[in-house]
Coordinates of C-alpha atoms in Angstrom, one line a residue:
M1 CA 263.9 68.1 350.6
A2 CA 264.3 65.8 347.7
K3 CA 267.7 64.3 346.7
A4 CA 269.2 64.2 344.3
R5 CA 268.5 61.3 341.0
R6 CA 271.5 58.8 341.0
I7 CA 272.7 58.1 337.4
P8 CA 271.8 55.0 336.9
G9 CA 274.7 52.7 335.0
L10 CA 277.4 55.0 334.9
D11 CA 280.6 54.1 333.4
A12 CA 284.2 56.2 334.0
D13 CA 285.2 54.9 329.9
E14 CA 281.7 56.7 328.4
P15 CA 282.6 59.3 326.4
Y16 CA 282.4 62.2 328.0
G17 CA 279.8 63.6 326.0
A18 CA 277.8 60.7 326.1
A19 CA 278.3 60.5 330.0
A20 CA 276.9 64.7 330.1
A21 CA 274.0 63.6 328.0
R22 CA 272.9 60.9 330.7
I23 CA 273.5 63.7 333.2
V24 CA 271.6 66.4 331.5
E25 CA 268.8 64.0 331.0
V26 CA 268.3 62.8 334.4
R27 CA 268.5 66.4 336.1
V28 CA 266.3 67.4 333.4
T29 CA 263.0 64.9 334.4
E30 CA 263.8 66.0 338.2
L31 CA 263.1 69.1 337.0
I32 CA 259.9 68.2 335.7
D33 CA 259.0 65.7 338.2
H34 CA 258.8 68.4 340.4
A35 CA 257.3 71.0 338.9
R36 CA 254.0 68.9 340.0
G37 CA 252.1 71.3 342.6
V38 CA 255.0 73.8 342.9
L39 CA 252.1 76.8 342.6
D40 CA 250.2 75.0 345.9
I41 CA 251.5 77.5 348.3
D42 CA 250.6 75.5 351.3
D43 CA 253.6 73.1 350.5
I44 CA 256.3 75.3 350.8
E45 CA 259.1 72.5 350.0
R46 CA 257.3 72.2 346.4
V47 CA 258.7 75.2 345.5
H48 CA 262.3 74.1 347.8
D49 CA 263.2 71.3 345.2
M50 CA 262.2 72.1 342.1
R51 CA 264.8 75.6 343.1
V52 CA 267.4 72.8 343.9
A53 CA 266.7 70.9 340.9
T54 CA 266.8 74.2 338.5
R55 CA 270.7 74.1 340.1
R56 CA 271.8 71.1 339.8
L57 CA 270.3 70.9 336.2
R58 CA 272.3 74.3 335.7
A59 CA 275.5 73.0 337.6
A60 CA 275.5 70.1 334.9
L61 CA 274.9 72.2 331.8
E62 CA 278.2 74.8 332.4
T63 CA 280.3 71.2 333.7
F64 CA 279.1 69.9 330.3
G65 CA 279.0 73.4 328.8
P66 CA 281.8 72.2 326.2
C67 CA 279.4 68.8 325.0
F68 CA 277.4 71.6 323.4
P69 CA 277.1 73.9 321.1
R70 CA 277.4 77.0 321.9
H71 CA 274.6 78.8 321.1
E72 CA 271.7 76.3 322.5
L73 CA 273.7 75.8 325.3
K74 CA 273.3 79.8 326.8
A75 CA 269.4 80.0 325.5
A76 CA 268.9 77.2 327.8
L77 CA 270.8 77.9 330.5
R78 CA 269.1 81.4 330.3
Q79 CA 265.8 79.3 330.0
V80 CA 266.4 77.4 333.1
K81 CA 268.0 80.5 335.1
E82 CA 265.2 82.2 334.5
L83 CA 262.3 80.1 336.2
A84 CA 265.1 79.7 338.1
D85 CA 264.7 83.2 339.3
A86 CA 261.0 82.6 340.1
L87 CA 261.2 80.0 341.8
G88 CA 263.7 81.9 344.4
E89 CA 261.6 85.1 344.4
R90 CA 258.4 82.5 345.8
R91 CA 260.7 80.9 348.0
D92 CA 262.1 84.3 349.8
R93 CA 258.2 85.0 350.1
D94 CA 257.2 81.3 351.6
V95 CA 260.4 80.9 353.9
S96 CA 259.8 84.8 354.8
I97 CA 256.5 83.9 356.1
A98 CA 257.2 80.6 358.1
A99 CA 259.7 82.0 359.8
L100 CA 257.7 85.4 361.1
E101 CA 254.5 83.0 361.9
Q102 CA 256.7 81.0 363.7
I103 CA 257.9 84.0 365.7
A104 CA 254.8 84.8 366.4
E105 CA 253.4 81.7 368.1
S106 CA 255.9 82.3 370.8
M107 CA 254.7 86.3 371.2
A108 CA 252.9 87.7 373.4
A109 CA 248.8 88.2 372.1
P110 CA 249.3 92.5 372.2
D111 CA 253.0 91.9 370.3
R112 CA 251.7 90.0 367.2
P113 CA 249.5 92.5 365.6
G114 CA 253.0 94.0 363.8
I115 CA 253.6 90.4 362.8
E116 CA 250.2 89.3 362.0
T117 CA 250.8 93.1 359.4
L118 CA 253.7 91.8 358.3
V119 CA 252.9 88.1 357.3
V120 CA 249.8 90.4 355.2
R121 CA 251.9 91.8 353.1
L122 CA 254.3 88.9 352.4
R123 CA 251.2 86.6 351.4
T124 CA 251.0 89.5 348.7
E125 CA 253.9 89.4 347.3
Q126 CA 254.0 85.8 348.0
A127 CA 250.2 85.4 345.1
Q128 CA 252.3 87.9 343.5
A129 CA 255.2 86.1 343.1
N130 CA 253.5 82.5 342.5
A131 CA 251.2 85.0 339.8
A132 CA 254.9 85.6 337.6
L133 CA 255.9 81.4 338.5
V134 CA 252.7 80.7 336.7
R135 CA 254.4 81.8 334.0
F136 CA 257.4 79.7 334.3
V137 CA 255.7 76.4 334.9
S138 CA 252.6 76.2 332.7
E139 CA 252.3 72.9 331.2
D140 CA 253.5 74.4 327.4
K141 CA 256.5 76.5 328.9
L142 CA 257.6 73.0 330.9
A143 CA 257.3 71.0 328.4
A144 CA 259.2 73.9 325.8
L145 CA 262.4 74.1 328.0
C146 CA 261.9 70.5 328.5
D147 CA 261.8 70.1 324.3
Q148 CA 264.6 72.8 323.9
L149 CA 267.0 70.6 326.7
T150 CA 265.5 67.3 324.9
E151 CA 267.7 68.5 321.7
L152 CA 270.9 69.9 323.3
V153 CA 271.1 66.3 324.8
A154 CA 270.6 64.9 321.6
S155 CA 273.4 67.3 320.1
A156 CA 275.5 66.0 323.1
E157 CA 275.1 62.3 322.5
S158 CA 275.9 62.6 318.1
A159 CA 279.3 64.2 318.8
P160 CA 281.5 62.4 316.8
V161 CA 284.0 60.8 319.3
E162 CA 286.5 63.0 317.3
D163 CA 285.0 66.2 318.5
E164 CA 285.3 65.6 322.2
A165 CA 287.7 67.6 323.9
P166 CA 288.9 66.2 327.1
V167 CA 288.4 68.3 330.3
P168 CA 290.7 67.3 333.0
L169 CA 288.5 66.1 335.9
E170 CA 290.8 69.3 337.8
V171 CA 288.9 71.8 335.4
V172 CA 285.6 70.7 336.1
W173 CA 285.3 70.3 339.6
L174 CA 287.9 72.6 341.7
P175 CA 287.8 75.8 342.0
K176 CA 290.7 78.2 341.9
R177 CA 292.6 78.5 345.0
A178 CA 293.3 82.4 345.6
G179 CA 296.8 83.3 345.0
T180 CA 297.4 80.3 342.4
A181 CA 298.1 80.6 339.1
A182 CA 295.9 79.9 336.3

């Protein structure tokens, strides 16, 4: 799995909006970089890496949500989620096929036809999921998503410092524990 890129030069004294912009910008770059070869069904890890990149991007957008205009953030999150869902449909088939092929290798020859029939069906579903994924990873669609996210990043970078609401770290990072008051 591809590791998350470090955010170069991130400083604790950096304004929240500027940090948000830098982090989201790096996560967008990761996402776009992982799009190369994602439709290749012979290398299923590419789909996995791009799917992980969408989760990292969504987490950054949600974490820094207060830095972005609400409507634009909601639209960007919707686009990233749709991409992640399409990647997930393809990934589910990839993983199932790989697991079944591994199981088939360890089975006696007379027992393999049932699994092979299932693999053929999953390959058809994989091809359908891949065809649906094309709609989200075409060069034009990724360019439009990148433009949308670039505008979102610019809105955080250009926000006046006085408009930045400080968000306590525990609100951003710590999940609410069961039985505690809000």
